[in-house]
Amino acid sequence: MAPINQIQVAVIGGGVVGCAVTLALARRGVAVALLEAEAGLGLAASGTNSGILHTGFDSTMDELETELILASGALREPLLDALGIPVLRCGALMTARDPAQAEGIRAVAASARRNDIPVAVREDGALEIPGEAVTDPVAYTVAVAAEAERHGAALHVSARVDAIERDAPAGLRLRTESGLVIRCAVAVNCAGLHADRVARLVGDDSFSIYPRKGEFLVFDAPAGEPLERILVPLPSRRTKGVLVFPTIDGKVIAGPTAVDLEDKRDWSVRPGARAEIVAKAAVLYPPLADAEPLFSYAGLRPAGRGVNYLIGAAPPCPALIHVAAIRSTGLTASLGIAERVTQLVEAAGVPLGAEAALKGGAAPQHDAPWWRRTAEYRAGVAA
Ligand SMILES: Cc1cc2nc3c(=O)[nH]c(=O)nc-3n(C[C@H](O)[C@H](O)[C@H](O)COP(=O)(O)OP(=O)(O)OC[C@H]3O[C@@H](n4cnc5c(N)ncnc54)[C@H](O)[C@@H]3O)c2cc1C
């Protein structure tokens, strides 16, 4: 029989959301373990996004997603500083191509002001959003996890949860494919694309997650000129559209696309993606029209069918708390999400202590640039 670990909370999934939840609980003295299916942290959506820390300027008021984006903004600076997480505070520019778009930009500016986000409409109709920033999303994720470890959390990789049983008199017993058995009072389901599969383990089929693929092209800065800010189109209700943004390591990335899929293992970049991205990106940044990409990667957004930001206890099993369908802004909103989850964990009967100060420490290094790391890992897994 496998050894049994007795803890208070198990967090399932080591993306940015699971890592932030683990840190928030560990800082409050909770005995918490993080269980990640893959061989490392941040090897799914959290390692394959745009790395943008959004202000929430274009988010709709009164939605939970917006509330948690805005809550995160107030928590982020001390964390970035203490953990040495790299960030480019470059701001963003949204340009108008015609009068209809200029009208759309004025509406975005009004919504930004409702969310208390400073923006400025220029005379040419473009919108400046000085608070938008870019980070290395993998460095962010692993630094948050390392800080959780410094506060006593246990991190397990190659630990895919494949069974959850009710454990008398209260609590849960989790088993991983690798043979770990964990007894806990509460488990938090941060399994991204597979959050629906984890929910099924307790008989909850109330939601489903599908992959919305986003493809990117990575370029050396054309003519060696670093891009000074994030260039964004007017967003639609469905997507923020193809952006062009600088990276911490001086590259320029264009993307993402938005393609709804069924296959949760399809991390490929479609043959037609390059033409689609370049056509849109070159409108924002003409030097990309003739530039040769040096790499491409795809991310899979964990999109909920008819649901977004599903955060709450599983109806048939209140000891399992879902944090699912965190589709498009989870890097930005992770700290706010984690605060909300701590309240739910406390309501489920786990006592929380006072929040300990951040300890800080050397930022963990990852060997490949973040935009290459997950694509290469996924190619290796598929081979
Ligand atoms: C193309 C694209 C662009 C984006 N751009 C941005 C952006 O600029 N800014 C922003 O804020 N957000 C952005 N996002 C959204 C952001 O990446 C996601 O919201 C966020 O990464 C979701 O984090 P997560 O931890 O919920 O999921 P994930 O990162 O997918 O992590 C889930 C983890 O759970 C693990 N897991 C699954 N099943 C199990 C199991 N049974 N047992 C144990 N572990 C399991 C997985 O291996 C995975 O590591 C973008 C996303 C994409 C794909």
Tab-separated table of C-alpha atoms and ligand atoms in Angstrom:
chain	number	residue	atom	x	y	z
A	1	MET	CA	0.000	0.000	0.000
A	2	ALA	CA	1.325	3.451	-0.910
A	3	PRO	CA	2.268	5.788	1.957
A	4	ILE	CA	-0.555	8.142	2.933
A	5	ASN	CA	0.050	11.847	3.372
A	6	GLN	CA	-2.385	13.604	5.683
A	7	ILE	CA	-2.782	17.294	4.911
A	8	GLN	CA	-5.488	19.945	5.121
A	9	VAL	CA	-5.766	20.974	1.458
A	10	ALA	CA	-4.665	19.361	-1.811
A	11	VAL	CA	-4.446	21.595	-4.870
A	12	ILE	CA	-4.863	19.694	-8.136
A	13	GLY	CA	-2.987	21.352	-11.018
A	14	GLY	CA	0.256	23.314	-11.102
A	15	GLY	CA	-0.587	26.057	-13.541
A	16	VAL	CA	-0.445	29.664	-12.416
A	17	VAL	CA	-3.834	29.399	-10.708
A	18	GLY	CA	-2.987	26.275	-8.700
A	19	CYS	CA	0.380	27.752	-7.700
A	20	ALA	CA	-1.221	31.021	-6.565
A	21	VAL	CA	-3.865	29.129	-4.574
A	22	THR	CA	-1.157	27.008	-2.954
A	23	LEU	CA	0.815	30.093	-1.967
A	24	ALA	CA	-2.212	31.908	-0.541
A	25	LEU	CA	-3.068	28.900	1.644
A	26	ALA	CA	0.531	28.209	2.709
A	27	ARG	CA	0.961	31.846	3.765
A	28	ARG	CA	-2.013	31.360	6.115
A	29	GLY	CA	-0.447	28.350	7.784
A	30	VAL	CA	-2.531	25.691	5.983
A	31	ALA	CA	-0.866	22.293	5.420
A	32	VAL	CA	-1.159	22.199	1.630
A	33	ALA	CA	0.208	20.017	-1.168
A	34	LEU	CA	0.180	20.784	-4.892
A	35	LEU	CA	-0.274	17.832	-7.266
A	36	GLU	CA	0.738	18.441	-10.884
A	37	ALA	CA	0.221	15.805	-13.582
A	38	GLU	CA	3.105	16.799	-15.864
A	39	ALA	CA	6.836	16.616	-15.182
A	40	GLY	CA	7.039	20.331	-14.343
A	41	LEU	CA	4.879	23.297	-13.393
A	42	GLY	CA	3.319	25.681	-15.906
A	43	LEU	CA	3.425	23.293	-18.866
A	44	ALA	CA	-0.121	23.976	-20.092
A	45	ALA	CA	-1.988	27.264	-20.651
A	46	SER	CA	0.181	28.980	-18.052
A	47	GLY	CA	3.307	28.372	-20.128
A	48	THR	CA	1.856	29.189	-23.541
A	49	ASN	CA	0.060	32.487	-23.224
A	50	SER	CA	0.906	36.107	-24.068
A	51	GLY	CA	2.405	36.828	-20.662
A	52	ILE	CA	0.438	40.057	-20.370
A	53	LEU	CA	-0.543	41.396	-16.972
A	54	HIS	CA	-3.753	43.147	-17.917
A	55	THR	CA	-5.106	46.168	-16.112
A	56	GLY	CA	-8.722	45.190	-16.818
A	57	PHE	CA	-9.230	48.283	-19.002
A	58	ASP	CA	-11.419	46.362	-21.469
A	59	SER	CA	-13.165	44.054	-18.989
A	60	THR	CA	-16.907	44.161	-18.455
A	61	MET	CA	-18.051	45.564	-15.127
A	62	ASP	CA	-19.956	43.289	-12.749
A	63	GLU	CA	-18.364	40.069	-13.959
A	64	LEU	CA	-16.419	37.881	-11.545
A	65	GLU	CA	-13.488	37.807	-13.992
A	66	THR	CA	-13.245	41.603	-13.884
A	67	GLU	CA	-13.559	41.715	-10.104
A	68	LEU	CA	-10.664	39.263	-9.741
A	69	ILE	CA	-8.498	41.017	-12.353
A	70	LEU	CA	-8.920	44.274	-10.476
A	71	ALA	CA	-8.323	42.602	-7.087
A	72	SER	CA	-5.093	41.085	-8.432
A	73	GLY	CA	-3.816	44.469	-9.549
A	74	ALA	CA	-3.759	45.624	-5.933
A	75	LEU	CA	-1.835	42.516	-4.775
A	76	ARG	CA	0.707	42.094	-7.557
A	77	GLU	CA	3.426	44.715	-7.050
A	78	PRO	CA	4.715	43.456	-3.663
A	79	LEU	CA	4.804	39.915	-5.041
A	80	LEU	CA	6.714	40.871	-8.204
A	81	ASP	CA	9.223	42.786	-6.091
A	82	ALA	CA	9.708	40.160	-3.370
A	83	LEU	CA	10.018	37.233	-5.778
A	84	GLY	CA	12.158	38.997	-8.374
A	85	ILE	CA	9.686	38.223	-11.174
A	86	PRO	CA	10.711	39.999	-14.394
A	87	VAL	CA	8.260	42.529	-15.759
A	88	LEU	CA	8.276	45.032	-18.618
A	89	ARG	CA	6.136	47.980	-17.626
A	90	CYS	CA	5.734	49.039	-21.224
A	91	GLY	CA	2.053	49.998	-21.563
A	92	ALA	CA	-0.170	49.245	-24.559
A	93	LEU	CA	-1.516	51.141	-27.545
A	94	MET	CA	-4.822	50.414	-29.298
A	95	THR	CA	-5.073	52.037	-32.703
A	96	ALA	CA	-8.155	52.855	-34.773
A	97	ARG	CA	-8.200	51.978	-38.478
A	98	ASP	CA	-11.478	53.710	-39.374
A	99	PRO	CA	-14.221	55.861	-37.792
A	100	ALA	CA	-16.163	52.788	-36.618
A	101	GLN	CA	-13.097	51.552	-34.758
A	102	ALA	CA	-12.511	55.024	-33.314
A	103	GLU	CA	-16.042	54.865	-31.948
A	104	GLY	CA	-15.297	51.410	-30.513
A	105	ILE	CA	-12.154	52.759	-28.864
A	106	ARG	CA	-14.114	55.549	-27.199
A	107	ALA	CA	-16.426	52.877	-25.752
A	108	VAL	CA	-13.382	50.937	-24.475
A	109	ALA	CA	-12.034	54.130	-22.901
A	110	ALA	CA	-15.361	54.669	-21.127
A	111	SER	CA	-15.288	51.119	-19.783
A	112	ALA	CA	-11.686	51.593	-18.606
A	113	ARG	CA	-12.721	54.669	-16.666
A	114	ARG	CA	-15.612	52.748	-15.067
A	115	ASN	CA	-13.019	50.180	-13.912
A	116	ASP	CA	-10.818	53.040	-12.610
A	117	ILE	CA	-8.022	52.209	-15.053
A	118	PRO	CA	-6.099	55.257	-16.328
A	119	VAL	CA	-6.188	55.540	-20.142
A	120	ALA	CA	-5.768	58.407	-22.612
A	121	VAL	CA	-7.446	58.848	-26.003
A	122	ARG	CA	-5.005	60.526	-28.408
A	123	GLU	CA	-5.972	63.038	-31.065
A	124	ASP	CA	-5.619	60.366	-33.771
A	125	GLY	CA	-8.197	58.232	-31.944
A	126	ALA	CA	-5.691	55.730	-30.533
A	127	LEU	CA	-5.937	54.657	-26.903
A	128	GLU	CA	-2.937	54.600	-24.575
A	129	ILE	CA	-3.110	52.168	-21.642
A	130	PRO	CA	0.040	52.866	-19.621
A	131	GLY	CA	-0.555	50.208	-16.926
A	132	GLU	CA	-0.418	47.132	-19.214
A	133	ALA	CA	2.719	45.073	-18.618
A	134	VAL	CA	4.448	41.928	-19.863
A	135	THR	CA	6.042	39.204	-17.759
A	136	ASP	CA	7.647	35.806	-18.285
A	137	PRO	CA	4.624	33.651	-17.395
A	138	VAL	CA	6.718	30.575	-16.592
A	139	ALA	CA	9.045	32.525	-14.295
A	140	TYR	CA	5.928	33.960	-12.651
A	141	THR	CA	4.371	30.534	-12.105
A	142	VAL	CA	7.479	28.792	-10.778
A	143	ALA	CA	8.435	31.749	-8.571
A	144	VAL	CA	4.988	31.680	-6.952
A	145	ALA	CA	5.313	27.918	-6.405
A	146	ALA	CA	8.807	28.300	-4.936
A	147	GLU	CA	7.478	30.892	-2.499
A	148	ALA	CA	4.679	28.490	-1.517
A	149	GLU	CA	7.349	25.879	-0.815
A	150	ARG	CA	9.219	28.375	1.400
A	151	HIS	CA	5.980	28.690	3.398
A	152	GLY	CA	5.809	24.926	3.893
A	153	ALA	CA	3.765	23.703	0.904
A	154	ALA	CA	4.702	20.333	-0.620
A	155	LEU	CA	5.011	20.325	-4.421
A	156	HIS	CA	4.588	17.067	-6.346
A	157	VAL	CA	5.094	16.846	-10.116
A	158	SER	CA	4.330	13.767	-12.261
A	159	ALA	CA	1.383	13.352	-9.883
A	160	ARG	CA	-1.803	13.111	-11.966
A	161	VAL	CA	-4.855	12.706	-9.728
A	162	ASP	CA	-6.947	9.869	-11.125
A	163	ALA	CA	-9.227	8.969	-8.213
A	164	ILE	CA	-11.017	10.916	-5.477
A	165	GLU	CA	-12.911	9.052	-2.776
A	166	ARG	CA	-14.923	10.344	0.177
A	167	ASP	CA	-12.987	9.648	3.333
A	168	ALA	CA	-14.995	8.986	6.510
A	169	PRO	CA	-15.837	10.843	8.696
A	170	ALA	CA	-15.056	13.884	6.523
A	171	GLY	CA	-12.676	14.835	3.796
A	172	LEU	CA	-11.250	13.198	0.723
A	173	ARG	CA	-8.698	10.602	-0.268
A	174	LEU	CA	-6.875	11.378	-3.540
A	175	ARG	CA	-4.802	8.921	-5.529
A	176	THR	CA	-2.361	9.736	-8.283
A	177	GLU	CA	-1.306	7.593	-11.239
A	178	SER	CA	2.160	7.517	-9.698
A	179	GLY	CA	0.813	5.851	-6.531
A	180	LEU	CA	0.651	8.771	-4.098
A	181	VAL	CA	-2.284	8.686	-1.686
A	182	ILE	CA	-3.258	11.959	-0.024
A	183	ARG	CA	-5.917	12.433	2.644
A	184	CYS	CA	-7.203	15.974	2.965
A	185	ALA	CA	-10.123	17.935	4.322
A	186	VAL	CA	-10.552	19.893	1.078
A	187	ALA	CA	-9.242	19.605	-2.482
A	188	VAL	CA	-9.100	22.479	-4.960
A	189	ASN	CA	-9.580	21.604	-8.617
A	190	CYS	CA	-7.247	23.853	-10.665
A	191	ALA	CA	-6.787	21.293	-13.440
A	192	GLY	CA	-7.281	23.711	-16.347
A	193	LEU	CA	-8.321	21.836	-19.493
A	194	HIS	CA	-8.960	18.704	-17.422
A	195	ALA	CA	-10.949	20.330	-14.618
A	196	ASP	CA	-14.087	18.642	-16.008
A	197	ARG	CA	-12.395	15.252	-15.809
A	198	VAL	CA	-11.421	15.906	-12.167
A	199	ALA	CA	-15.031	16.948	-11.445
A	200	ARG	CA	-16.253	13.629	-12.920
A	201	LEU	CA	-14.111	11.819	-10.312
A	202	VAL	CA	-16.685	12.868	-7.678
A	203	GLY	CA	-19.660	12.344	-10.002
A	204	ASP	CA	-19.997	16.007	-11.003
A	205	ASP	CA	-20.776	16.392	-14.703
A	206	SER	CA	-22.233	19.885	-14.394
A	207	PHE	CA	-19.701	21.563	-16.716
A	208	SER	CA	-17.283	20.784	-19.519
A	209	ILE	CA	-14.072	22.360	-20.740
A	210	TYR	CA	-12.874	22.544	-24.323
A	211	PRO	CA	-9.588	23.842	-25.735
A	212	ARG	CA	-9.574	27.193	-27.513
A	213	LYS	CA	-6.254	27.158	-29.276
A	214	GLY	CA	-4.135	30.292	-29.589
A	215	GLU	CA	-1.114	30.223	-31.908
A	216	PHE	CA	1.845	32.603	-31.791
A	217	LEU	CA	4.861	33.515	-33.921
A	218	VAL	CA	8.110	34.586	-32.243
A	219	PHE	CA	10.447	37.011	-34.054
A	220	ASP	CA	13.799	38.579	-33.396
A	221	ALA	CA	13.100	42.303	-33.070
A	222	PRO	CA	12.961	43.542	-36.705
A	223	ALA	CA	16.085	45.639	-37.504
A	224	GLY	CA	17.245	45.011	-33.920
A	225	GLU	CA	14.812	47.632	-32.631
A	226	PRO	CA	13.021	46.405	-29.491
A	227	LEU	CA	9.284	46.939	-29.588
A	228	GLU	CA	8.457	49.654	-27.089
A	229	ARG	CA	4.943	48.635	-26.137
A	230	ILE	CA	2.161	46.155	-26.577
A	231	LEU	CA	0.122	46.822	-29.731
A	232	VAL	CA	-3.492	45.703	-29.515
A	233	PRO	CA	-6.482	45.768	-31.872
A	234	LEU	CA	-10.007	46.671	-30.834
A	235	PRO	CA	-11.229	43.525	-29.025
A	236	SER	CA	-14.363	41.638	-30.010
A	237	ARG	CA	-16.701	39.957	-27.493
A	238	ARG	CA	-15.124	36.599	-28.341
A	239	THR	CA	-11.415	37.445	-28.299
A	240	LYS	CA	-8.898	40.160	-27.608
A	241	GLY	CA	-7.599	39.484	-31.146
A	242	VAL	CA	-4.047	39.172	-32.504
A	243	LEU	CA	-1.622	41.401	-30.570
A	244	VAL	CA	2.033	42.226	-31.023
A	245	PHE	CA	4.101	42.391	-27.852
A	246	PRO	CA	7.682	42.570	-26.659
A	247	THR	CA	9.136	39.866	-24.417
A	248	ILE	CA	11.446	40.121	-21.440
A	249	ASP	CA	14.232	38.610	-23.573
A	250	GLY	CA	13.942	41.172	-26.388
A	251	LYS	CA	11.844	39.159	-28.869
A	252	VAL	CA	8.632	40.255	-30.552
A	253	ILE	CA	5.641	37.914	-30.459
A	254	ALA	CA	2.504	38.101	-32.594
A	255	GLY	CA	-0.676	36.205	-31.753
A	256	PRO	CA	-2.815	34.560	-30.546
A	257	THR	CA	-5.374	33.058	-32.875
A	258	ALA	CA	-8.619	31.678	-31.394
A	259	VAL	CA	-9.632	28.259	-32.749
A	260	ASP	CA	-12.185	26.106	-30.920
A	261	LEU	CA	-11.182	22.440	-30.795
A	262	GLU	CA	-12.190	19.139	-29.224
A	263	ASP	CA	-8.779	17.456	-28.887
A	264	LYS	CA	-7.111	18.491	-25.622
A	265	ARG	CA	-3.768	17.026	-26.751
A	266	ASP	CA	-3.435	19.043	-29.955
A	267	TRP	CA	-0.664	21.561	-29.191
A	268	SER	CA	0.311	21.897	-32.876
A	269	VAL	CA	0.510	25.156	-34.828
A	270	ARG	CA	-1.717	24.810	-37.916
A	271	PRO	CA	0.007	25.248	-41.297
A	272	GLY	CA	-2.238	28.225	-42.100
A	273	ALA	CA	-1.630	30.014	-38.799
A	274	ARG	CA	1.400	31.962	-40.001
A	275	ALA	CA	-0.439	33.726	-42.824
A	276	GLU	CA	-3.420	34.449	-40.575
A	277	ILE	CA	-1.279	35.940	-37.803
A	278	VAL	CA	1.042	37.950	-40.053
A	279	ALA	CA	-1.893	39.511	-41.942
A	280	LYS	CA	-3.319	40.842	-38.673
A	281	ALA	CA	-0.041	41.603	-36.905
A	282	ALA	CA	1.441	43.584	-39.790
A	283	VAL	CA	-1.497	46.003	-39.601
A	284	LEU	CA	-0.400	46.827	-36.055
A	285	TYR	CA	3.340	46.572	-36.700
A	286	PRO	CA	4.314	46.768	-40.412
A	287	PRO	CA	7.941	45.482	-39.973
A	288	LEU	CA	6.472	42.022	-39.337
A	289	ALA	CA	5.070	41.798	-42.887
A	290	ASP	CA	8.405	40.521	-44.244
A	291	ALA	CA	10.002	39.176	-41.096
A	292	GLU	CA	10.885	35.497	-40.732
A	293	PRO	CA	9.598	33.938	-37.485
A	294	LEU	CA	12.198	32.056	-35.467
A	295	PHE	CA	9.695	29.928	-33.564
A	296	SER	CA	5.992	29.238	-33.223
A	297	TYR	CA	3.950	27.805	-30.362
A	298	ALA	CA	0.351	27.156	-29.453
A	299	GLY	CA	-1.522	27.437	-26.174
A	300	LEU	CA	-4.831	25.830	-25.261
A	301	ARG	CA	-7.164	28.083	-23.316
A	302	PRO	CA	-9.257	26.101	-20.800
A	303	ALA	CA	-12.614	27.375	-22.067
A	304	GLY	CA	-15.881	26.453	-20.377
A	305	ARG	CA	-18.944	25.610	-22.449
A	306	GLY	CA	-21.310	28.425	-21.528
A	307	VAL	CA	-19.391	29.218	-18.360
A	308	ASN	CA	-16.388	31.360	-17.450
A	309	TYR	CA	-14.544	31.622	-14.125
A	310	LEU	CA	-16.392	28.762	-12.453
A	311	ILE	CA	-15.270	29.051	-8.817
A	312	GLY	CA	-17.168	27.177	-6.119
A	313	ALA	CA	-17.821	23.872	-4.387
A	314	ALA	CA	-18.791	20.818	-6.465
A	315	PRO	CA	-22.537	20.305	-5.905
A	316	PRO	CA	-22.283	16.558	-5.131
A	317	CYS	CA	-19.096	16.936	-3.067
A	318	PRO	CA	-18.649	20.228	-1.157
A	319	ALA	CA	-15.106	19.236	-0.091
A	320	LEU	CA	-13.992	19.666	-3.730
A	321	ILE	CA	-13.744	23.310	-4.800
A	322	HIS	CA	-13.631	23.973	-8.532
A	323	VAL	CA	-11.529	26.761	-10.012
A	324	ALA	CA	-12.356	25.996	-13.635
A	325	ALA	CA	-12.814	27.681	-17.016
A	326	ILE	CA	-10.170	30.316	-16.283
A	327	ARG	CA	-9.948	30.874	-20.013
A	328	SER	CA	-8.242	34.088	-21.004
A	329	THR	CA	-6.899	36.091	-18.074
A	330	GLY	CA	-5.755	33.626	-15.435
A	331	LEU	CA	-2.172	34.865	-15.296
A	332	THR	CA	-3.434	38.368	-14.532
A	333	ALA	CA	-6.208	37.304	-12.155
A	334	SER	CA	-4.409	34.479	-10.333
A	335	LEU	CA	-3.773	36.388	-7.103
A	336	GLY	CA	-7.374	37.575	-6.836
A	337	ILE	CA	-8.627	34.071	-7.642
A	338	ALA	CA	-6.417	32.668	-4.894
A	339	GLU	CA	-7.806	35.117	-2.322
A	340	ARG	CA	-11.340	34.092	-3.224
A	341	VAL	CA	-10.432	30.414	-2.913
A	342	THR	CA	-8.986	30.911	0.575
A	343	GLN	CA	-12.402	32.198	1.669
A	344	LEU	CA	-14.096	29.124	0.203
A	345	VAL	CA	-11.567	26.813	1.867
A	346	GLU	CA	-12.243	28.490	5.217
A	347	ALA	CA	-15.991	28.199	4.652
A	348	ALA	CA	-15.427	24.474	4.021
A	349	GLY	CA	-14.039	24.135	7.545
A	350	VAL	CA	-10.273	24.637	7.234
A	351	PRO	CA	-9.098	27.289	9.740
A	352	LEU	CA	-6.833	29.999	8.316
A	353	GLY	CA	-4.093	31.787	10.250
A	354	ALA	CA	-2.911	35.354	9.757
A	355	GLU	CA	-1.209	35.910	6.411
A	356	ALA	CA	2.590	35.585	6.752
A	357	ALA	CA	4.811	38.140	5.004
A	358	LEU	CA	6.430	37.096	1.711
A	359	LYS	CA	9.880	35.596	2.336
A	360	GLY	CA	11.373	36.058	-1.166
A	361	GLY	CA	14.380	34.233	-2.489
A	362	ALA	CA	16.348	33.632	-5.647
A	363	ALA	CA	14.004	33.392	-8.633
A	364	PRO	CA	14.105	29.796	-9.980
A	365	GLN	CA	15.702	29.554	-13.434
A	366	HIS	CA	14.273	27.601	-16.357
A	367	ASP	CA	16.679	26.513	-19.066
A	368	ALA	CA	14.751	27.354	-22.267
A	369	PRO	CA	13.064	30.701	-23.029
A	370	TRP	CA	9.485	30.428	-21.747
A	371	TRP	CA	7.965	30.690	-25.235
A	372	ARG	CA	9.924	27.607	-26.311
A	373	ARG	CA	9.673	25.480	-23.128
A	374	THR	CA	6.143	24.068	-23.281
A	375	ALA	CA	6.133	23.522	-27.059
A	376	GLU	CA	9.321	21.482	-26.788
A	377	TYR	CA	7.992	19.545	-23.789
A	378	ARG	CA	4.731	18.748	-25.600
A	379	ALA	CA	6.612	17.675	-28.737
A	380	GLY	CA	8.725	15.378	-26.553
A	381	VAL	CA	5.647	13.883	-24.848
A	382	ALA	CA	3.985	13.272	-28.243
A	383	ALA	CA	7.122	11.685	-29.778
B	1	LIG	C1	-3.199	31.627	-26.210
B	1	LIG	C2	-3.387	32.143	-24.824
B	1	LIG	C3	-3.120	33.480	-24.503
B	1	LIG	C4	-3.331	33.944	-23.204
B	1	LIG	N1	-2.919	35.199	-22.855
B	1	LIG	C5	-3.015	35.599	-21.561
B	1	LIG	C6	-2.482	36.828	-21.140
B	1	LIG	O1	-1.814	37.535	-21.890
B	1	LIG	N2	-2.683	37.206	-19.860
B	1	LIG	C7	-3.376	36.448	-18.978
B	1	LIG	O2	-3.573	36.866	-17.856
B	1	LIG	N3	-3.847	35.246	-19.340
B	1	LIG	C8	-3.675	34.800	-20.597
B	1	LIG	N4	-4.147	33.586	-20.978
B	1	LIG	C9	-4.931	32.805	-20.033
B	1	LIG	C10	-4.076	32.078	-19.028
B	1	LIG	O3	-2.975	31.460	-19.641
B	1	LIG	C11	-4.952	31.038	-18.336
B	1	LIG	O4	-6.131	31.656	-17.857
B	1	LIG	C12	-4.223	30.429	-17.162
B	1	LIG	O5	-2.957	29.953	-17.557
B	1	LIG	C13	-5.039	29.294	-16.584
B	1	LIG	O6	-4.277	28.762	-15.536
B	1	LIG	P1	-4.700	27.407	-14.862
B	1	LIG	O7	-3.708	27.180	-13.790
B	1	LIG	O8	-6.144	27.445	-14.522
B	1	LIG	O9	-4.572	26.313	-16.023
B	1	LIG	P2	-3.287	25.590	-16.649
B	1	LIG	O10	-2.151	26.477	-16.816
B	1	LIG	O11	-3.802	24.896	-17.863
B	1	LIG	O12	-2.887	24.536	-15.548
B	1	LIG	C14	-3.663	23.398	-15.230
B	1	LIG	C15	-2.710	22.357	-14.724
B	1	LIG	O13	-3.445	21.249	-14.217
B	1	LIG	C16	-2.712	20.076	-14.528
B	1	LIG	N5	-3.618	18.927	-14.430
B	1	LIG	C17	-4.630	18.600	-15.270
B	1	LIG	N6	-5.245	17.473	-14.835
B	1	LIG	C18	-4.624	17.105	-13.694
B	1	LIG	C19	-4.802	16.022	-12.783
B	1	LIG	N7	-5.766	15.101	-12.963
B	1	LIG	N8	-3.960	15.907	-11.720
B	1	LIG	C20	-2.975	16.834	-11.521
B	1	LIG	N9	-2.758	17.884	-12.372
B	1	LIG	C21	-3.591	18.014	-13.423
B	1	LIG	C22	-2.188	20.352	-15.918
B	1	LIG	O14	-1.112	19.514	-16.253
B	1	LIG	C23	-1.809	21.816	-15.829
B	1	LIG	O15	-0.466	21.992	-15.457
B	1	LIG	C24	-3.892	33.082	-22.247
B	1	LIG	C25	-4.114	31.726	-22.551
B	1	LIG	C26	-3.801	31.257	-23.817
B	1	LIG	C27	-3.896	29.780	-24.080
